[in-house]
N, CA, C and O atoms as a DFTB+ gen file, in Angstrom:
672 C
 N C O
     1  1       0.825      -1.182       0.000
     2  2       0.000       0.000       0.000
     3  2       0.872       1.249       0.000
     4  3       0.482       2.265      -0.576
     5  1       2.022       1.202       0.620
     6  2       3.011       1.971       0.765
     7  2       3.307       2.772      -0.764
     8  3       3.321       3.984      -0.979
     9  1       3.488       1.859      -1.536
    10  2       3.878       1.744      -2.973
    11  2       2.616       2.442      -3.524
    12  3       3.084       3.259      -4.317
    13  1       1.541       2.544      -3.536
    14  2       0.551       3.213      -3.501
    15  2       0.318       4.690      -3.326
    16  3      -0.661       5.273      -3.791
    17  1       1.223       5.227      -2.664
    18  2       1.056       6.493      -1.851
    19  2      -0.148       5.742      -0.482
    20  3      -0.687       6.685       0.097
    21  1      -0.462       4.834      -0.107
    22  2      -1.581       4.754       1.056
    23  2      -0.435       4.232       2.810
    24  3       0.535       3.479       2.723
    25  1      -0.797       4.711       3.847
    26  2      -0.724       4.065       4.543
    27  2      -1.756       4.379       5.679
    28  3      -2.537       5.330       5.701
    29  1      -1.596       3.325       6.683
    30  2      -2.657       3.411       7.729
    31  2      -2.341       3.810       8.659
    32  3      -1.218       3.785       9.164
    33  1      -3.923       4.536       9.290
    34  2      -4.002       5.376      10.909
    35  2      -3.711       4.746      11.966
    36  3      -3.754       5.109      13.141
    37  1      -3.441       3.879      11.547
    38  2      -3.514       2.288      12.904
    39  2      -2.734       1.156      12.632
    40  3      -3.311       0.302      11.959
    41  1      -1.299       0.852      13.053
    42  2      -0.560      -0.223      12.207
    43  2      -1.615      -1.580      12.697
    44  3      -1.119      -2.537      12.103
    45  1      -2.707      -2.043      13.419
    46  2      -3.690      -3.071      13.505
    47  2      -3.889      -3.355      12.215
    48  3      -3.794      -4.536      11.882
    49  1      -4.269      -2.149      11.014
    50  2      -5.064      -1.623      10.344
    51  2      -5.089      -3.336       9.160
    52  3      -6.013      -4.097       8.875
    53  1      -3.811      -3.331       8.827
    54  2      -3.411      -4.475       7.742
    55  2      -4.095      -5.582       8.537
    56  3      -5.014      -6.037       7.856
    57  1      -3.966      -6.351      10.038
    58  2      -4.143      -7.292      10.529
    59  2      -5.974      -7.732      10.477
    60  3      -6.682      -8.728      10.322
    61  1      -6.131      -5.972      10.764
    62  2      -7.874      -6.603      10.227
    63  2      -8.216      -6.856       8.713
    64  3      -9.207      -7.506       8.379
    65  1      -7.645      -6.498       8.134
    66  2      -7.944      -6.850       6.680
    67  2      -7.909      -8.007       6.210
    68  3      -8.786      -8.580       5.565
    69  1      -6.460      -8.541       6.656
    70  2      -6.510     -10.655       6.308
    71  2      -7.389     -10.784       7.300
    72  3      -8.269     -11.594       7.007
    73  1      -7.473     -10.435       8.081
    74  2      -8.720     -11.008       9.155
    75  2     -10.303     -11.538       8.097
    76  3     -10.845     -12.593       7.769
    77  1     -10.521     -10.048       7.890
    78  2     -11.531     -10.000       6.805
    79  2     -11.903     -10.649       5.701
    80  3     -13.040     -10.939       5.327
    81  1     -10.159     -10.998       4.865
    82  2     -10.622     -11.750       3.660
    83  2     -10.130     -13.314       3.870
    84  3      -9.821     -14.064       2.945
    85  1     -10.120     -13.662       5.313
    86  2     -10.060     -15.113       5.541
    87  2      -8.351     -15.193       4.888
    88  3      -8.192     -16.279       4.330
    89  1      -7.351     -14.496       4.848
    90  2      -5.881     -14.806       4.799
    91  2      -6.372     -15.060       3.312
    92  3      -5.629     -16.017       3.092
    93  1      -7.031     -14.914       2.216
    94  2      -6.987     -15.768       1.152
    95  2      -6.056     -15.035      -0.218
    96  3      -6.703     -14.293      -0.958
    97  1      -5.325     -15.141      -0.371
    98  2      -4.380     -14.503      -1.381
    99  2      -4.801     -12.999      -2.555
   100  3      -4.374     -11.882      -2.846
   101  1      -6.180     -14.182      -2.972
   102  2      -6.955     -13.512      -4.443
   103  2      -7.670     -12.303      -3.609
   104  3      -7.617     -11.117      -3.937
   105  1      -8.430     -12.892      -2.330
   106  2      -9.080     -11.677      -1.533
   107  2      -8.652     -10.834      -1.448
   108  3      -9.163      -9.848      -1.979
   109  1      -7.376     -10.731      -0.675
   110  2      -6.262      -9.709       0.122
   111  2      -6.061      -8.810      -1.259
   112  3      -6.010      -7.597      -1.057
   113  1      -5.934      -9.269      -2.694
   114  2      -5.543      -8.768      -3.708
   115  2      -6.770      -8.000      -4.412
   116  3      -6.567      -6.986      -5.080
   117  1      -8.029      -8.530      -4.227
   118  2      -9.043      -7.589      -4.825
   119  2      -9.346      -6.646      -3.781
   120  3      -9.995      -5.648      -4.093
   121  1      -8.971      -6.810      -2.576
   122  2      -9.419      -5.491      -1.494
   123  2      -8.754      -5.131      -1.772
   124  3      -9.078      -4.293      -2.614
   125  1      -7.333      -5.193      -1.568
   126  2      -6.237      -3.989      -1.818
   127  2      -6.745      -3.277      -3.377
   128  3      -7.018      -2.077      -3.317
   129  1      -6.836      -3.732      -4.295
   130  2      -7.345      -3.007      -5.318
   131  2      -8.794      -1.991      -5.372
   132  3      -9.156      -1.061      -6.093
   133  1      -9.351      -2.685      -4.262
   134  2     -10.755      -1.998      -4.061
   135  2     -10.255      -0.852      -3.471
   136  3     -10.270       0.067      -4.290
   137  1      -9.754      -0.468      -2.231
   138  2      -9.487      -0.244      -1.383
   139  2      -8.369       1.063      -2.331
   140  3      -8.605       2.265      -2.202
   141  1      -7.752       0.788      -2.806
   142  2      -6.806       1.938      -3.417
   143  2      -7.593       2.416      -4.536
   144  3      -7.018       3.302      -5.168
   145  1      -8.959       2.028      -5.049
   146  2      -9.156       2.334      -6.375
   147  2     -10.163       3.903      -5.382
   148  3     -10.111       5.056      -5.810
   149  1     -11.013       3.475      -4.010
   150  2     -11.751       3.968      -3.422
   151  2     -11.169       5.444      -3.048
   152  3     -11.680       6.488      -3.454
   153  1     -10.156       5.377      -2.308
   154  2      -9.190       6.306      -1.549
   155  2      -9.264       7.503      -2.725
   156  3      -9.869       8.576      -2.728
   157  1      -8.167       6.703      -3.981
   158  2      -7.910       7.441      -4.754
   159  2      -9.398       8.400      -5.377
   160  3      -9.316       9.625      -5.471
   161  1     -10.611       7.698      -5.736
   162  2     -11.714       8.765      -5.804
   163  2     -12.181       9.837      -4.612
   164  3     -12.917      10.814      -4.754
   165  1     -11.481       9.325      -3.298
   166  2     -12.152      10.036      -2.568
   167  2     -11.086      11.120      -2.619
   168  3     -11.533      12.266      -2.582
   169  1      -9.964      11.007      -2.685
   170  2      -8.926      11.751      -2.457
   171  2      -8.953      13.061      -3.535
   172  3      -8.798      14.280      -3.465
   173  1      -9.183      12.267      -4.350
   174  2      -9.547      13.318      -5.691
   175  2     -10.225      14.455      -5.322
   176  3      -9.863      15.508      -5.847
   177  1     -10.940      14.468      -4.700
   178  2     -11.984      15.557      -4.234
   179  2     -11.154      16.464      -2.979
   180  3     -11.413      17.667      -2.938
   181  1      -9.935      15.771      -1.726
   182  2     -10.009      16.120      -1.321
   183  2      -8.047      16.859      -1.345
   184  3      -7.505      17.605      -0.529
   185  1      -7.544      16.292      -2.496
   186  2      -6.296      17.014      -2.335
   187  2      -6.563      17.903      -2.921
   188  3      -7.662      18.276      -3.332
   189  1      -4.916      18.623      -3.085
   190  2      -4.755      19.848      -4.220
   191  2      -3.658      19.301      -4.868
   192  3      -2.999      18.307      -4.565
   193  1      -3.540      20.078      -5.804
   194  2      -2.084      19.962      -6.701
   195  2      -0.916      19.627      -6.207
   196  3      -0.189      18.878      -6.861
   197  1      -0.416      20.245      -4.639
   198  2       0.425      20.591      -4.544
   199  2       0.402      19.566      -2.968
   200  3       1.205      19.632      -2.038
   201  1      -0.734      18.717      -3.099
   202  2      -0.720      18.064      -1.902
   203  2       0.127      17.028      -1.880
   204  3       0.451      16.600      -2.988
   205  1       0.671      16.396      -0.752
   206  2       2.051      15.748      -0.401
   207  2       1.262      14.074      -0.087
   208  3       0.510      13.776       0.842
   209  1       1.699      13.304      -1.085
   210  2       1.302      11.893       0.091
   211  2       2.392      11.588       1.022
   212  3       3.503      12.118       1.033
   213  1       1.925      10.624       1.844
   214  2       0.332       9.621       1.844
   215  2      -0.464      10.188       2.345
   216  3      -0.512      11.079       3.193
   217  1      -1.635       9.228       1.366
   218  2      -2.903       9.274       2.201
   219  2      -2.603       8.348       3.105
   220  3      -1.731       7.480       3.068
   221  1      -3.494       8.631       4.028
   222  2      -3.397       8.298       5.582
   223  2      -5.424       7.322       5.333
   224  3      -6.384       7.888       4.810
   225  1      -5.436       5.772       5.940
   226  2      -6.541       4.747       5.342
   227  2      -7.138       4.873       7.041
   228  3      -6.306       4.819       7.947
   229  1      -8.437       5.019       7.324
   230  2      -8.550       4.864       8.751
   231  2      -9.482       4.004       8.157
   232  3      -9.742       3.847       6.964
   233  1     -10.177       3.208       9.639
   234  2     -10.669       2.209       9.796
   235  2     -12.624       2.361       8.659
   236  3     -13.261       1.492       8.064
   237  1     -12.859       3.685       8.842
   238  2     -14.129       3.910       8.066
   239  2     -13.858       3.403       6.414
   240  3     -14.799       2.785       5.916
   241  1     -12.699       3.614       5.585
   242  2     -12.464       3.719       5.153
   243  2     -12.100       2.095       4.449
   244  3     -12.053       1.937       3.229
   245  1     -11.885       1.069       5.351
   246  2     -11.657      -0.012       5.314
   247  2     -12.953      -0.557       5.329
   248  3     -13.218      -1.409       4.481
   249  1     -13.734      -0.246       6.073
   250  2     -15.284      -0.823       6.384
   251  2     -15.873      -0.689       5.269
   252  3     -16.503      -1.641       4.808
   253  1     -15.774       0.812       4.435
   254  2     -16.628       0.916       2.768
   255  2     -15.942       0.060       2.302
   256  3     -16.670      -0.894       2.027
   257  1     -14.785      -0.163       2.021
   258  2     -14.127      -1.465       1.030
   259  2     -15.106      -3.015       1.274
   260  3     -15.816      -3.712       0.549
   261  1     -14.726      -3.045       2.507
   262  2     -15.577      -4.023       2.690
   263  2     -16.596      -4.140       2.377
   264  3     -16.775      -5.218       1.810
   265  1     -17.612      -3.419       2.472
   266  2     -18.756      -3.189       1.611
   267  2     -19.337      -3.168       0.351
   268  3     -20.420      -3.517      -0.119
   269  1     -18.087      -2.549      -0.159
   270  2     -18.092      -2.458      -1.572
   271  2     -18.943      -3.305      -2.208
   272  3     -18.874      -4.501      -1.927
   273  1     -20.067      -2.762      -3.348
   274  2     -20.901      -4.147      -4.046
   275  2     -19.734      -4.847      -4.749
   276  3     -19.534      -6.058      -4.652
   277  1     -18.984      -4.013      -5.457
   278  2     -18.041      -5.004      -6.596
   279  2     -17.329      -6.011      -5.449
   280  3     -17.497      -7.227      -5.542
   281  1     -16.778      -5.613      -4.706
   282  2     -15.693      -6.462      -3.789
   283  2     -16.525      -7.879      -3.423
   284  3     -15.968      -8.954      -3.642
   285  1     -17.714      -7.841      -2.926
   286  2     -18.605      -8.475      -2.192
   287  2     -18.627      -9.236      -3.476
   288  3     -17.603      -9.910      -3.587
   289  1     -19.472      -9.361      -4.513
   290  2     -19.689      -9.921      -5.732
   291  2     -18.265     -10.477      -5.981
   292  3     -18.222     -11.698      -5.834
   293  1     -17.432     -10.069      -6.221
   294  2     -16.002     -10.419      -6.745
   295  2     -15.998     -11.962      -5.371
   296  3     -15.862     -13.100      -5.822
   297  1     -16.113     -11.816      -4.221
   298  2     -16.129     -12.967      -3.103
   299  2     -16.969     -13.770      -3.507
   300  3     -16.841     -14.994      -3.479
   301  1     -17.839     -13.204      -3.892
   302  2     -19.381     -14.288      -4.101
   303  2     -18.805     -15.449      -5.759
   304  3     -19.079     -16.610      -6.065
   305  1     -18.057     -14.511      -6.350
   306  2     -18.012     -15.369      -7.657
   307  2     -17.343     -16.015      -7.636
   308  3     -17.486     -17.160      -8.063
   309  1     -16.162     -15.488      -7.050
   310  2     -14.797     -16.956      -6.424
   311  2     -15.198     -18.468      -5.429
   312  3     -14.784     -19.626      -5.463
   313  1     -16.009     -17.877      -4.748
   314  2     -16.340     -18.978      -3.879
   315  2     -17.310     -19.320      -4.731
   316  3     -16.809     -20.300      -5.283
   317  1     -18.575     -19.135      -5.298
   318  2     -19.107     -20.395      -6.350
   319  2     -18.408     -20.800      -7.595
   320  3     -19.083     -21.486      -8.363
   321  1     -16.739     -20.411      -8.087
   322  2     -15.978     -20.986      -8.842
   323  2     -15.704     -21.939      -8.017
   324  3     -15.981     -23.030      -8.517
   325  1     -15.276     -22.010      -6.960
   326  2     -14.553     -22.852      -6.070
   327  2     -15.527     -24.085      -5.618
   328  3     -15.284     -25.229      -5.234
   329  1     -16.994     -23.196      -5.878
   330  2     -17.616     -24.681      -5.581
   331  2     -18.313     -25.484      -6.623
   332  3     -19.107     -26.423      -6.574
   333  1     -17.649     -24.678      -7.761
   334  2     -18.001     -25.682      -8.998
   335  2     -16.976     -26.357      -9.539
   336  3     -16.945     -26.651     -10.734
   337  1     -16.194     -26.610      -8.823
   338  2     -14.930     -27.607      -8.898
   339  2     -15.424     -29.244      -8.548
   340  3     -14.749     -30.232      -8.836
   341  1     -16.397     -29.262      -8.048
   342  2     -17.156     -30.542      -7.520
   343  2     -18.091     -30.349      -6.952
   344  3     -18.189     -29.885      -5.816
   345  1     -19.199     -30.794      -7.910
   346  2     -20.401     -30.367      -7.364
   347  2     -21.183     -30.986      -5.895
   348  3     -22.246     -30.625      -5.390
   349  1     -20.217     -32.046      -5.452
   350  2     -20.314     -32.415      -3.877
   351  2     -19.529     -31.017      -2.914
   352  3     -19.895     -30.731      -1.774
   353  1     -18.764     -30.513      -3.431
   354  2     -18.444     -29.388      -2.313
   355  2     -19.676     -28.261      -2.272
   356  3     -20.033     -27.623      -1.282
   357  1     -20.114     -28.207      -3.344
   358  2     -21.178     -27.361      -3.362
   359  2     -22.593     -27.601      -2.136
   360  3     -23.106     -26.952      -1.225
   361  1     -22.804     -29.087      -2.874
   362  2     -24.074     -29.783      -2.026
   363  2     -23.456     -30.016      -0.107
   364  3     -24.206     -30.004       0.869
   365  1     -22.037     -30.192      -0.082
   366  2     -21.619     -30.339       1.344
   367  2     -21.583     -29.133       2.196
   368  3     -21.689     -29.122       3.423
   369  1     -21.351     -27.687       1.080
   370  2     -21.226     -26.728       2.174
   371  2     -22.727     -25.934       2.247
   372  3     -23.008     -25.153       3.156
   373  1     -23.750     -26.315       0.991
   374  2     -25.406     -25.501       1.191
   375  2     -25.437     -26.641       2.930
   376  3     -25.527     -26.134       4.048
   377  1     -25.361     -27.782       2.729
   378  2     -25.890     -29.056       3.936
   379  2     -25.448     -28.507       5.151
   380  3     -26.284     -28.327       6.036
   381  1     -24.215     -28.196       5.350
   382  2     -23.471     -27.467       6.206
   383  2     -23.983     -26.327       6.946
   384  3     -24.358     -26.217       8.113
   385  1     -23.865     -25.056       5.454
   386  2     -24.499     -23.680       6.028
   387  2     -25.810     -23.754       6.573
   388  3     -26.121     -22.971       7.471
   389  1     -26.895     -24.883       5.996
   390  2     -28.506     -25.099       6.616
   391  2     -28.026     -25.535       7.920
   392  3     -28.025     -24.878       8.961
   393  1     -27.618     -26.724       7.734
   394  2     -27.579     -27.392       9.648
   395  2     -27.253     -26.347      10.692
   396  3     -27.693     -26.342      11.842
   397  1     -25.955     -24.951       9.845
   398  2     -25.567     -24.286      11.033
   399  2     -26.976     -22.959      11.323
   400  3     -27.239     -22.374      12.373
   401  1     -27.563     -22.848      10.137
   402  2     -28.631     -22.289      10.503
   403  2     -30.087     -22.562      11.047
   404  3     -31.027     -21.883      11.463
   405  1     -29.829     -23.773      10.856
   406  2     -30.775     -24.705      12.117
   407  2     -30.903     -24.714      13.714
   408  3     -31.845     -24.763      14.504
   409  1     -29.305     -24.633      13.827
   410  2     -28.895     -24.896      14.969
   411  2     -28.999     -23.524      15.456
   412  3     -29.516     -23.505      16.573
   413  1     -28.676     -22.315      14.992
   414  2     -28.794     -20.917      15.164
   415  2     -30.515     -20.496      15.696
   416  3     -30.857     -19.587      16.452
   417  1     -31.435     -21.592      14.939
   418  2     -32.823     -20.934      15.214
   419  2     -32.741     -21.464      16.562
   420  3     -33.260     -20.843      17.489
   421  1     -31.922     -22.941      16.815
   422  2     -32.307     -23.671      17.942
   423  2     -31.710     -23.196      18.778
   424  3     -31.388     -24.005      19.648
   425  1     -31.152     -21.451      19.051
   426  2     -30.109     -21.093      20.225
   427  2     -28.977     -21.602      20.662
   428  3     -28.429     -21.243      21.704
   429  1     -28.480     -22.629      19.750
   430  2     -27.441     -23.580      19.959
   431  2     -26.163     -23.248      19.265
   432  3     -26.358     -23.541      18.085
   433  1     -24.653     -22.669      19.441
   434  2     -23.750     -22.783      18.742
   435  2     -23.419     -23.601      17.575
   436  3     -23.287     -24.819      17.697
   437  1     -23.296     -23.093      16.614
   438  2     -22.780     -24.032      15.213
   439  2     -21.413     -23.683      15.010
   440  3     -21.067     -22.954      14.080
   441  1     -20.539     -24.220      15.923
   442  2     -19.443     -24.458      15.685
   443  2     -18.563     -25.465      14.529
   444  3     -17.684     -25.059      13.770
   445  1     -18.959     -26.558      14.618
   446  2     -18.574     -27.283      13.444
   447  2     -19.406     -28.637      13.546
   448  3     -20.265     -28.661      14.427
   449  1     -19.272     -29.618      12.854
   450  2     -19.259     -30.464      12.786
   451  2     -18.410     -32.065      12.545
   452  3     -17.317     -31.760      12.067
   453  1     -18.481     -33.433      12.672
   454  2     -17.651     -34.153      12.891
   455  2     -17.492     -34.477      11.105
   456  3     -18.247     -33.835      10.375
   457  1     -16.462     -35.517      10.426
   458  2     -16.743     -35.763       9.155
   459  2     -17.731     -36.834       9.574
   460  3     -18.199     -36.921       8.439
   461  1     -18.440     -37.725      10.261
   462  2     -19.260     -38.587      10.668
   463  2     -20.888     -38.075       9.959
   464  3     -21.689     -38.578       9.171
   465  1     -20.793     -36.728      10.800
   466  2     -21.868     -35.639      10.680
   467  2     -22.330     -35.162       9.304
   468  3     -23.413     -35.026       8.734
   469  1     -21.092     -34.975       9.028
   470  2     -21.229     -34.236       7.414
   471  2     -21.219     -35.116       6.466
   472  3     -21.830     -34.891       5.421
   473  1     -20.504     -36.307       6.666
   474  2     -21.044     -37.426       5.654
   475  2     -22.706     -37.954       5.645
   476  3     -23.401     -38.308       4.693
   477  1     -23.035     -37.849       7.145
   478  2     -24.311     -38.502       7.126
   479  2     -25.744     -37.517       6.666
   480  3     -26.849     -37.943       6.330
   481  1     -25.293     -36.099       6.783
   482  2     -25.901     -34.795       6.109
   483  2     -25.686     -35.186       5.109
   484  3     -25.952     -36.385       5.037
   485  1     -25.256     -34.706       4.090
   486  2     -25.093     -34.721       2.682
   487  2     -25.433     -36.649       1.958
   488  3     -25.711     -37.084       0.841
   489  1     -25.285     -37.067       2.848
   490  2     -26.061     -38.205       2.046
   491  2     -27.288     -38.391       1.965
   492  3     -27.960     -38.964       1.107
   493  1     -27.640     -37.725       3.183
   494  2     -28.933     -37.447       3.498
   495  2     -29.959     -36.343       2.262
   496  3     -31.121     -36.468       1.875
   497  1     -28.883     -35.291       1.931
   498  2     -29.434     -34.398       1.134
   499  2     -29.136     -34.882      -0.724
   500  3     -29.363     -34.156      -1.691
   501  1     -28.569     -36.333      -0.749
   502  2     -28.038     -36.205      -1.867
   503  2     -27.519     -37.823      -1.668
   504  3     -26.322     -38.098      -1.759
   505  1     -28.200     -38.503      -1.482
   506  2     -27.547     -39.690      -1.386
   507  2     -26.650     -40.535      -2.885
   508  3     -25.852     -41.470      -2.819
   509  1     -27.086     -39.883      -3.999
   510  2     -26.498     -40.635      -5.438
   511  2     -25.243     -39.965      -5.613
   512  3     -24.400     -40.540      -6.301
   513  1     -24.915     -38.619      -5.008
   514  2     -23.788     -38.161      -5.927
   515  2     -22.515     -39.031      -4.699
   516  3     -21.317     -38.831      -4.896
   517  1     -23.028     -40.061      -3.358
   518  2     -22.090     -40.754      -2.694
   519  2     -21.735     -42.413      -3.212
   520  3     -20.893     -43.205      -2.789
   521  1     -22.647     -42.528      -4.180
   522  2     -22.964     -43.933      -4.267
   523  2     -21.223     -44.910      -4.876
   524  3     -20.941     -46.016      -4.416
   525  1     -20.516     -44.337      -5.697
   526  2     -19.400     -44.716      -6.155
   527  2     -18.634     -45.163      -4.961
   528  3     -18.339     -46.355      -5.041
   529  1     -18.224     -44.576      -3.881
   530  2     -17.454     -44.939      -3.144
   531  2     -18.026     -44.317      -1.516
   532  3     -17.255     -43.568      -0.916
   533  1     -19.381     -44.669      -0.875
   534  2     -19.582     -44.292      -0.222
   535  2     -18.918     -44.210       1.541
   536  3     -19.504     -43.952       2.593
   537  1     -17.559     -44.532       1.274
   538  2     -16.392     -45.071       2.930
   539  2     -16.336     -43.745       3.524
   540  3     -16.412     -42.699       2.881
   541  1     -16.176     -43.856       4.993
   542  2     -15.804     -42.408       5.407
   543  2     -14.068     -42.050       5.039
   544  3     -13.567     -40.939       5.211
   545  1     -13.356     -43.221       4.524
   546  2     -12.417     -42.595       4.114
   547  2     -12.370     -41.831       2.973
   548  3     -11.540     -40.942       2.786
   549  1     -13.382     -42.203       2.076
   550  2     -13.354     -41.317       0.662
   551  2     -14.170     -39.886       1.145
   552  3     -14.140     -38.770       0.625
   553  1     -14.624     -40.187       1.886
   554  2     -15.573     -39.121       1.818
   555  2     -14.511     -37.769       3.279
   556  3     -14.486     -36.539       3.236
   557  1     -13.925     -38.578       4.187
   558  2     -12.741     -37.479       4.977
   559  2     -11.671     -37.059       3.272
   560  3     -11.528     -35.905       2.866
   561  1     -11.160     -38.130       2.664
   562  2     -10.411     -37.294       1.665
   563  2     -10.816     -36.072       0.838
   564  3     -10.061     -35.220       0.370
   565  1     -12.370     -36.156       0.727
   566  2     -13.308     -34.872      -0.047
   567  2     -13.027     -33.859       1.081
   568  3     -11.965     -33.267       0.895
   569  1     -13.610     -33.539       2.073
   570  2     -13.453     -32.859       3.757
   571  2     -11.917     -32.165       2.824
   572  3     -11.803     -31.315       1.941
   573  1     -11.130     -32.860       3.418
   574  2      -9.573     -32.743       3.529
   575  2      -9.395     -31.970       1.474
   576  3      -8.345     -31.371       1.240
   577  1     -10.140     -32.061       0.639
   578  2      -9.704     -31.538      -0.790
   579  2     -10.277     -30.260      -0.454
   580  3      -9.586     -29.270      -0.693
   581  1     -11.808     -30.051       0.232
   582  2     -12.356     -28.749       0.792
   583  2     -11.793     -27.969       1.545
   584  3     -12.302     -26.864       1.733
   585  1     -10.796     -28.270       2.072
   586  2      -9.613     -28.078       3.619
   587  2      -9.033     -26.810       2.680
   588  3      -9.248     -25.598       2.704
   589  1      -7.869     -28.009       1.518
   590  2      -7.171     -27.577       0.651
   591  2      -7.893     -26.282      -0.507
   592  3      -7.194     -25.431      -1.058
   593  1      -8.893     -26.361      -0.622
   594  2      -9.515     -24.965      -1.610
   595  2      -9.694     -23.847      -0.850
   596  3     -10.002     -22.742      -1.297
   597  1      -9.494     -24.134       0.353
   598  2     -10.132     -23.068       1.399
   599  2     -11.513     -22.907       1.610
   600  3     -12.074     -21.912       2.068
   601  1     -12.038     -24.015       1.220
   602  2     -14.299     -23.362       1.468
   603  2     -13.979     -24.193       2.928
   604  3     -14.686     -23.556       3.709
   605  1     -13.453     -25.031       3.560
   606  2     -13.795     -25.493       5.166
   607  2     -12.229     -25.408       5.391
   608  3     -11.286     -25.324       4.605
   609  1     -12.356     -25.485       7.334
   610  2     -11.536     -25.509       8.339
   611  2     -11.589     -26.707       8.954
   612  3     -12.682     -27.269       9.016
   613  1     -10.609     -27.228       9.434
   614  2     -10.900     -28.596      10.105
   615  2     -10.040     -28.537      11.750
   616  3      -8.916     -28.983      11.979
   617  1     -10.961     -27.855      12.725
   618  2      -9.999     -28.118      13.847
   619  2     -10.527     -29.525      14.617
   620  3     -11.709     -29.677      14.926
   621  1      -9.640     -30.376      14.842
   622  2      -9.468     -31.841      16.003
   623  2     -10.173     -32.186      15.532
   624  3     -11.166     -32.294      16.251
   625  1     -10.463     -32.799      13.617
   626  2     -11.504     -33.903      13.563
   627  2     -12.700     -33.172      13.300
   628  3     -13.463     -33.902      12.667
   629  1     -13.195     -32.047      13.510
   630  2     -14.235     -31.547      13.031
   631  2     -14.253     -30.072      11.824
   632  3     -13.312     -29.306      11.617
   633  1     -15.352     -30.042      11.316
   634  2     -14.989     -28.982      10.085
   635  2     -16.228     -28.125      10.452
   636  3     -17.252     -28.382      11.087
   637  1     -15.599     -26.603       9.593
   638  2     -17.028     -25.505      10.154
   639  2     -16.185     -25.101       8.215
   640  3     -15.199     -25.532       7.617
   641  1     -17.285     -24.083       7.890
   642  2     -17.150     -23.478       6.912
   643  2     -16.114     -22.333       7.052
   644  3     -16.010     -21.868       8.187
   645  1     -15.428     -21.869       6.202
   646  2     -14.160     -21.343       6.709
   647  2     -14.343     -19.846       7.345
   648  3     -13.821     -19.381       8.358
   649  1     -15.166     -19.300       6.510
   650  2     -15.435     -17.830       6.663
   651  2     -16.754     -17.720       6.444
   652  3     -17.347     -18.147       5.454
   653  1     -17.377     -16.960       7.671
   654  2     -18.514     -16.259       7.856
   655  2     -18.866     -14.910       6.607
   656  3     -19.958     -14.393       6.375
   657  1     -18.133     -14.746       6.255
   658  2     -17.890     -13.923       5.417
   659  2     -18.541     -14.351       4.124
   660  3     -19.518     -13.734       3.697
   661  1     -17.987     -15.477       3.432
   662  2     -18.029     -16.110       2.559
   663  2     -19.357     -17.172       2.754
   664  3     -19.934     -17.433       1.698
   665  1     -19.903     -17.810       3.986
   666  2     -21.288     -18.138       4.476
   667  2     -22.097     -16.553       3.633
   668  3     -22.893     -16.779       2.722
   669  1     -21.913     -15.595       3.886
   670  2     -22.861     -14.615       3.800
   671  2     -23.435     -15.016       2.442
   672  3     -24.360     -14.371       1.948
């Protein structure tokens, strides 16, 4: 951002941002682009000719990025690329995001679930696309390929969807 003319009011400032885009490479890279394309319109209005950078990014300023329709859409299209890589990651994480919003009506934490859980969901919602090799080992190696794309987290044996963000 430096390289930019931008820096921040708050050295936190960067730490909430991977916070935000779940550490994910492509994310971190379309905010930063959001995020400098924003400044720079706002700035427009508010330098002069003869004004000196940097701009200086405070936290309001990070929050519109976040907001941003394009940015938001740009998340939304990556993660359904990502879940059209196999159309079981797709059907495992809708099974997923319902159960955790089940559990949400039921006042109950949706922290994660076991692969036990999530195999027996999604067969439940979709029992043919398991039929080839229905073992919980084939089906932890799917878990564990979802791990690897970044759409789930797997702490001690159990998986939650990675980012709330990306749930949205």
């Amino acid at each position: 951002m430096a390289a930019a003319g931008i820096i921040f009011s708050n050295p936190a400032l960067p730490n909430s941002i991977l916070s935000a885009v779940g550490f994910y490479p492509s994310l971190l890279q379309t905010f930063g682009s959001t995020l400098i394309n924003r400044v720079n319109k706002s700035a427009q209005g508010r330098l002069k000719i003869d004004s000196i950078l940097p701009i200086v990014v405070d936290e309001h300023d990070i929050q519109n990025a976040l907001e941003d329709h394009d940015f938001k859409e740009n998340i939304r299209s990556k993660f359904r690329m990502t879940l059209s890589l196999d159309e079981r990651y797709r059907l495992i994480t809708l099974a997923m995001l319902q159960r955790s919003l089940d559990r949400r009506d039921q006042a109950s934490i949706p922290l994660s679930l076991t692969d036990v859980e999530v195999q027996t969901l999604a067969r439940e919602w979709w029992p043919q696309g398991f039929e080839d090799d229905s073992s919980l080992d084939a089906f932890q190696g799917l878990l564990q390929e979802m791990v690897g794309v970044g759409v789930l987290n797997e702490f001690s044996g159990s998986y939650a969807i990675r980012s709330s963000r990306i749930a949205a």
